[in-house]
Coordinates of C-alpha atoms in Angstrom, one line a residue:
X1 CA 127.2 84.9 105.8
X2 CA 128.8 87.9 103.0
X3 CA 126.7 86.0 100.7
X4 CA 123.5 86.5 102.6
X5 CA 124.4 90.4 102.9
X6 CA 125.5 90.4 98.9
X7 CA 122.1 88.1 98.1
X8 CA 120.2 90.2 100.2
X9 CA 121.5 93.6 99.0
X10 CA 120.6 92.8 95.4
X11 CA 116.9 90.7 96.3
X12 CA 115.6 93.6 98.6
X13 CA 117.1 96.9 96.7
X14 CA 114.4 97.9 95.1
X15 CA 115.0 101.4 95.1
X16 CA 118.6 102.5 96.4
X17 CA 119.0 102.9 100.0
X18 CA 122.3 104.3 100.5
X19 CA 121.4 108.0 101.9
X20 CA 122.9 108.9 104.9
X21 CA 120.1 109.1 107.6
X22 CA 119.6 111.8 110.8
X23 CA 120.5 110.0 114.1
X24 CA 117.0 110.2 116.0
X25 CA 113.7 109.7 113.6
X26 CA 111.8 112.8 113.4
X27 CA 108.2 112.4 114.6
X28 CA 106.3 113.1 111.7
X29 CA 103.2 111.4 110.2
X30 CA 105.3 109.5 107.9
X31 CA 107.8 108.6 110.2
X32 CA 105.1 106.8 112.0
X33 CA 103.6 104.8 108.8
X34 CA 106.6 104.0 108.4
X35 CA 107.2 102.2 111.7
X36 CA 104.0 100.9 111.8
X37 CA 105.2 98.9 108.5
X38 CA 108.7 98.4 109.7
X39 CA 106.4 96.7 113.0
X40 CA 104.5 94.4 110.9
X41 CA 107.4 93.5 109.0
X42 CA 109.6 91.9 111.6
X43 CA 106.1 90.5 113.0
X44 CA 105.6 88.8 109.7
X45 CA 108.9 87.5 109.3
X46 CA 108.9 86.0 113.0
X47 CA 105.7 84.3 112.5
X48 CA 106.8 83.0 109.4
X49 CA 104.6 84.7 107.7
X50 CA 106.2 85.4 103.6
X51 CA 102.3 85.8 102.3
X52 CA 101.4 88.6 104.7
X53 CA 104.9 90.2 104.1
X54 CA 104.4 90.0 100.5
X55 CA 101.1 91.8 100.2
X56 CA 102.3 95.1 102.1
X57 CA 104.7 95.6 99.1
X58 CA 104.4 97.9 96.6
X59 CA 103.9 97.1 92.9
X60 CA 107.5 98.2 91.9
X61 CA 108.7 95.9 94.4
X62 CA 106.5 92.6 93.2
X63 CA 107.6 94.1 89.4
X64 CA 111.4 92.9 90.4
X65 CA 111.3 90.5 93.2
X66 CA 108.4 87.1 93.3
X67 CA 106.6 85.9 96.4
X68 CA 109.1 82.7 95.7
X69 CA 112.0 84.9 95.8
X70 CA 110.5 86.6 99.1
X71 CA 110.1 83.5 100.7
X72 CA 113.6 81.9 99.9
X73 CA 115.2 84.7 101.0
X74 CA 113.5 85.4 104.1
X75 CA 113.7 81.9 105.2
X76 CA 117.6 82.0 104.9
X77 CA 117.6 85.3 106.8
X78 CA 115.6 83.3 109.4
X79 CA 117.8 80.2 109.3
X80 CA 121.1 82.1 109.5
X81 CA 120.3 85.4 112.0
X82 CA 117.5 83.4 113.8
X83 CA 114.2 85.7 115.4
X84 CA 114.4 89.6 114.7
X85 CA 114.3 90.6 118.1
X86 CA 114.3 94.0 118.2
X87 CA 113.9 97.3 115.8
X88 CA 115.8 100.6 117.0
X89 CA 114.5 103.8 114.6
X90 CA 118.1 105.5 113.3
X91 CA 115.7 108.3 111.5
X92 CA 114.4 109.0 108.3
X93 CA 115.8 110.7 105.0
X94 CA 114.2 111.3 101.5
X95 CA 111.3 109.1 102.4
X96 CA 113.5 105.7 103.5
X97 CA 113.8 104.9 107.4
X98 CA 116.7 103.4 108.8
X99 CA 116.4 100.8 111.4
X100 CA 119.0 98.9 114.0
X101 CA 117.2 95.3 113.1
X102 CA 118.6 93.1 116.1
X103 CA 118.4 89.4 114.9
X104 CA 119.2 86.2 117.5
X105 CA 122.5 85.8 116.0
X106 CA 123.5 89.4 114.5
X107 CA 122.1 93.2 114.1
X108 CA 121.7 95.0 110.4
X109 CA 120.8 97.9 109.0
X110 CA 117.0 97.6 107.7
X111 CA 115.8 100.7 105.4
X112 CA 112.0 100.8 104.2
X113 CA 109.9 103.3 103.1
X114 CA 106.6 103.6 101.2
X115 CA 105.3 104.2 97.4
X116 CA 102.5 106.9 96.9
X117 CA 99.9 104.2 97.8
X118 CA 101.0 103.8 101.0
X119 CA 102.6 100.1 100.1
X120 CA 106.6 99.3 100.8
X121 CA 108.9 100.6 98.1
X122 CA 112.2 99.9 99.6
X123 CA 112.9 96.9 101.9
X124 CA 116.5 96.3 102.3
X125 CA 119.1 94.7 105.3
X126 CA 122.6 95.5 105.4
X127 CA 125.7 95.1 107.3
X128 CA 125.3 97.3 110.3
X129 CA 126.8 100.6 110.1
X130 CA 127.2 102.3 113.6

């Protein structure tokens, strides 16, 4: 399972996520793109859907991680934490979201946020830090 996190950690950082977020999301405009992507993300990965995931992500993301890559890894994610049940907002700073992402088996710490085109930048699980 550490290896998940570790592989994980280094296949979805593509920008770093490790700012300390607010405890409630602000509502803001961009706090709401952003869970309207952080929606269709877990929708996409429940329906088994790597394609559809792929094609909201940003060019800087496609530059340093491959549709294969994207569908290994978020097949193992699904084979070892089962369906991603829920999504709790934990708030938003510098632009990346943090999420509670409840999984069958196990709850992370999901960060996202978008590039200037609207597409996702940062797409990263974690352990869960309470």
């Amino acid at each position: 399972m550490k290896r998940l996190f570790v592989l994980l950690a280094f296949v979805f950082a593509s920008v770093a996520a490790s700012a300390q977020t607010t405890d409630k999301a602000v509502a803001s405009p961009e706090a709401a793109k952003l869970d309207s992507l952080a929606k269709l993300s877990q929708q996409f990965m429940n329906n088994n859907q790597p394609d559809s995931l792929y094609a909201l992500m940003g060019a800087t993301f496609k530059q340093n991680i491959s549709l294969e890559k994207m569908k290994e890894v978020t097949g193992q994610l699904a084979g070892q934490l089962g369906k991603w049940v829920s999504l709790e907002p934990r708030g938003v700073q510098n632009g990346i979201a943090r999420y509670k992402a409840v999984f069958a088996l196990a709850p992370l710490d999901f960060y996202i946020s978008r590039d200037k085109e609207g597409k996702i930048e940062t797409f990263l699980f974690k352990q869960l830090q309470e």
